[in-house]
């Protein structure tokens, strides 16, 4: 039996995002995000309900400051006490696992999606996506970009403006473009 485009996407294989099933899921996310982003700070309970419907899993005491954007939402699995400041984006064309006590400063961008480097394949409209894993007790500085396929270990700090293109171990401070370990924590 041939895989669906969604199955290919989640398997890290070339897929067509224009697929009707994926289009319907994207529209669902857009509707929920429009509702979420129009809420006020007094509507915390409504925000939690929308996130529970949007995400694959959402932990307790989650606070995401609007505006927030994602592709599908259903591929995001977050632990307790996630905090995301203004303007964060998660392109969840593959799974994004976020641990507990994760802090994201404004405009953090988490990208599972990417395009083929070969022009012929790219021109076919097919795309790729690789999962991202962020451990527990992680702080990601403002305007940091987390690229496809990356794992960030527990108790790690990613400096503002960093571009994380490879795995970052636990218990470190890392920063730069490309992001690299600056200091090991005891």
Short mmCIF file of C-alpha atoms in Angstrom, two decimals:
data_model
loop_
_atom_site.label_atom_id
_atom_site.label_comp_id
_atom_site.label_asym_id
_atom_site.label_seq_id
_atom_site.Cartn_x
_atom_site.Cartn_y
_atom_site.Cartn_z
CA UNK A 1 0.00 0.00 0.00
CA UNK A 2 1.38 3.41 -0.96
CA UNK A 3 2.03 5.93 1.78
CA UNK A 4 -0.05 9.06 2.07
CA UNK A 5 1.68 12.42 1.69
CA UNK A 6 1.26 12.93 5.44
CA UNK A 7 2.93 9.59 6.17
CA UNK A 8 5.80 10.53 3.85
CA UNK A 9 6.11 13.94 5.56
CA UNK A 10 6.31 12.41 9.04
CA UNK A 11 8.75 9.74 7.80
CA UNK A 12 11.18 12.41 6.55
CA UNK A 13 10.58 11.49 2.91
CA UNK A 14 9.83 13.77 -0.02
CA UNK A 15 6.17 14.79 0.06
CA UNK A 16 3.74 17.21 -1.57
CA UNK A 17 2.40 19.81 0.87
CA UNK A 18 -0.41 20.61 -1.60
CA UNK A 19 -2.04 17.28 -0.72
CA UNK A 20 -5.77 17.67 0.19
CA UNK A 21 -5.37 15.95 3.59
CA UNK A 22 -2.47 18.22 4.54
CA UNK A 23 -4.33 21.23 3.18
CA UNK A 24 -7.32 20.46 5.40
CA UNK A 25 -5.08 20.08 8.45
CA UNK A 26 -3.32 23.36 7.66
CA UNK A 27 -6.68 25.16 7.35
CA UNK A 28 -7.77 23.69 10.70
CA UNK A 29 -4.60 25.05 12.32
CA UNK A 30 -5.11 28.45 10.67
CA UNK A 31 -8.64 28.69 12.08
CA UNK A 32 -7.46 27.80 15.59
CA UNK A 33 -4.51 30.19 15.38
CA UNK A 34 -6.73 33.03 14.23
CA UNK A 35 -8.91 32.46 17.33
CA UNK A 36 -5.86 32.10 19.58
CA UNK A 37 -4.10 35.20 18.30
CA UNK A 38 -7.22 37.30 18.79
CA UNK A 39 -7.56 36.44 22.49
CA UNK A 40 -6.61 38.87 25.25
CA UNK A 41 -4.48 38.34 28.35
CA UNK A 42 -7.73 37.98 30.36
CA UNK A 43 -8.69 34.90 28.31
CA UNK A 44 -6.06 32.45 29.60
CA UNK A 45 -8.58 29.60 29.99
CA UNK A 46 -9.74 30.03 26.38
CA UNK A 47 -6.11 30.10 25.22
CA UNK A 48 -5.43 26.79 27.02
CA UNK A 49 -8.50 25.19 25.41
CA UNK A 50 -7.42 26.30 21.94
CA UNK A 51 -3.86 24.99 22.49
CA UNK A 52 -5.24 21.65 23.70
CA UNK A 53 -7.21 21.39 20.47
CA UNK A 54 -4.31 22.61 18.31
CA UNK A 55 -1.31 20.70 19.71
CA UNK A 56 -0.68 16.96 19.69
CA UNK A 57 0.01 17.29 23.42
CA UNK A 58 0.21 20.30 25.70
CA UNK A 59 1.36 20.25 29.32
CA UNK A 60 0.07 22.18 32.31
CA UNK A 61 0.85 25.85 32.90
CA UNK A 62 1.65 26.61 29.26
CA UNK A 63 1.86 30.25 28.26
CA UNK A 64 2.33 31.25 24.64
CA UNK A 65 2.10 35.00 24.07
CA UNK A 66 0.32 35.87 20.80
CA UNK A 67 1.03 36.15 18.01
CA UNK A 68 2.01 32.52 17.56
CA UNK A 69 2.17 30.62 14.27
CA UNK A 70 2.57 26.98 13.25
CA UNK A 71 1.79 24.77 10.24
CA UNK A 72 -0.39 22.03 11.72
CA UNK A 73 -0.07 22.14 15.51
CA UNK A 74 -0.92 18.45 15.77
CA UNK A 75 2.77 17.53 15.43
CA UNK A 76 3.78 19.61 18.48
CA UNK A 77 4.15 17.73 21.77
CA UNK A 78 4.98 20.01 24.72
CA UNK A 79 5.59 19.28 28.40
CA UNK A 80 4.59 21.29 31.46
CA UNK A 81 5.50 24.95 31.91
CA UNK A 82 6.28 25.85 28.32
CA UNK A 83 6.68 29.61 27.87
CA UNK A 84 6.92 31.17 24.41
CA UNK A 85 7.14 34.95 24.11
CA UNK A 86 5.82 37.14 21.27
CA UNK A 87 6.13 36.09 17.66
CA UNK A 88 7.33 32.50 17.95
CA UNK A 89 6.93 30.20 14.94
CA UNK A 90 6.95 26.40 14.77
CA UNK A 91 6.93 24.83 11.32
CA UNK A 92 5.73 21.40 12.46
CA UNK A 93 5.80 19.44 9.23
CA UNK A 94 7.42 16.74 11.34
CA UNK A 95 7.25 16.17 15.08
CA UNK A 96 8.46 18.77 17.55
CA UNK A 97 8.95 17.43 21.07
CA UNK A 98 9.45 20.14 23.70
CA UNK A 99 10.34 19.13 27.25
CA UNK A 100 9.26 20.62 30.55
CA UNK A 101 10.24 24.09 31.79
CA UNK A 102 11.25 25.35 28.34
CA UNK A 103 11.54 29.12 27.87
CA UNK A 104 11.52 30.72 24.41
CA UNK A 105 12.27 34.43 24.07
CA UNK A 106 10.56 36.55 21.39
CA UNK A 107 10.72 35.45 17.76
CA UNK A 108 12.19 31.98 18.34
CA UNK A 109 11.74 29.96 15.15
CA UNK A 110 11.60 26.16 15.14
CA UNK A 111 11.72 24.69 11.62
CA UNK A 112 11.22 21.00 10.84
CA UNK A 113 10.55 21.87 7.18
CA UNK A 114 13.15 22.26 4.49
CA UNK A 115 13.50 22.04 0.72
CA UNK A 116 15.73 19.79 -1.40
CA UNK A 117 19.02 21.35 -2.45
CA UNK A 118 18.81 19.78 -5.92
CA UNK A 119 16.96 22.30 -8.14
CA UNK A 120 15.20 19.61 -10.22
CA UNK A 121 13.68 18.02 -7.13
CA UNK A 122 12.86 21.39 -5.56
CA UNK A 123 11.06 22.49 -8.75
CA UNK A 124 8.82 19.40 -8.49
CA UNK A 125 7.19 21.01 -5.44
CA UNK A 126 8.20 18.21 -3.12
CA UNK A 127 9.45 19.13 0.35
CA UNK A 128 11.15 17.45 3.32
CA UNK A 129 10.87 17.65 7.10
CA UNK A 130 12.93 16.28 10.00
CA UNK A 131 11.92 16.03 13.68
CA UNK A 132 13.17 18.37 16.40
CA UNK A 133 13.64 17.47 20.07
CA UNK A 134 14.14 20.06 22.81
CA UNK A 135 14.94 18.72 26.28
CA UNK A 136 13.84 19.81 29.74
CA UNK A 137 14.89 23.10 31.36
CA UNK A 138 16.03 24.68 28.11
CA UNK A 139 16.16 28.43 27.49
CA UNK A 140 16.22 29.61 23.87
CA UNK A 141 17.19 33.27 23.34
CA UNK A 142 15.39 35.74 21.11
CA UNK A 143 15.51 35.34 17.34
CA UNK A 144 17.18 31.94 17.62
CA UNK A 145 16.48 29.54 14.75
CA UNK A 146 16.30 25.80 15.41
CA UNK A 147 16.85 23.93 12.13
CA UNK A 148 15.39 20.58 10.98
CA UNK A 149 16.56 17.37 12.65
CA UNK A 150 18.17 19.05 15.68
CA UNK A 151 18.15 17.81 19.28
CA UNK A 152 18.88 20.18 22.16
CA UNK A 153 19.81 18.47 25.43
CA UNK A 154 18.43 19.10 28.92
CA UNK A 155 19.52 22.15 30.96
CA UNK A 156 20.94 23.96 27.94
CA UNK A 157 20.84 27.64 27.04
CA UNK A 158 20.83 28.75 23.40
CA UNK A 159 22.01 32.35 22.97
CA UNK A 160 19.97 35.03 21.23
CA UNK A 161 20.31 35.11 17.45
CA UNK A 162 21.80 31.62 17.26
CA UNK A 163 21.25 29.35 14.29
CA UNK A 164 21.20 25.77 15.56
CA UNK A 165 22.12 23.47 12.66
CA UNK A 166 23.37 20.44 14.61
CA UNK A 167 22.65 18.72 17.91
CA UNK A 168 23.58 20.60 21.09
CA UNK A 169 24.38 18.46 24.18
CA UNK A 170 22.86 18.81 27.61
CA UNK A 171 24.21 21.11 30.33
CA UNK A 172 25.84 23.71 28.08
CA UNK A 173 25.59 27.30 26.97
CA UNK A 174 25.71 27.49 23.18
CA UNK A 175 25.49 30.43 20.80
CA UNK A 176 26.45 31.74 17.37
CA UNK A 177 25.89 31.13 13.71
CA UNK A 178 26.36 28.27 13.43
CA UNK A 179 25.53 27.61 17.09
CA UNK A 180 28.34 25.98 19.04
CA UNK A 181 29.08 25.15 22.67
CA UNK A 182 30.63 28.10 24.50
CA UNK A 183 30.64 26.75 28.02
CA UNK A 184 29.90 23.50 29.86
CA UNK A 185 27.81 23.76 33.01
CA UNK A 186 28.88 21.91 36.14
#
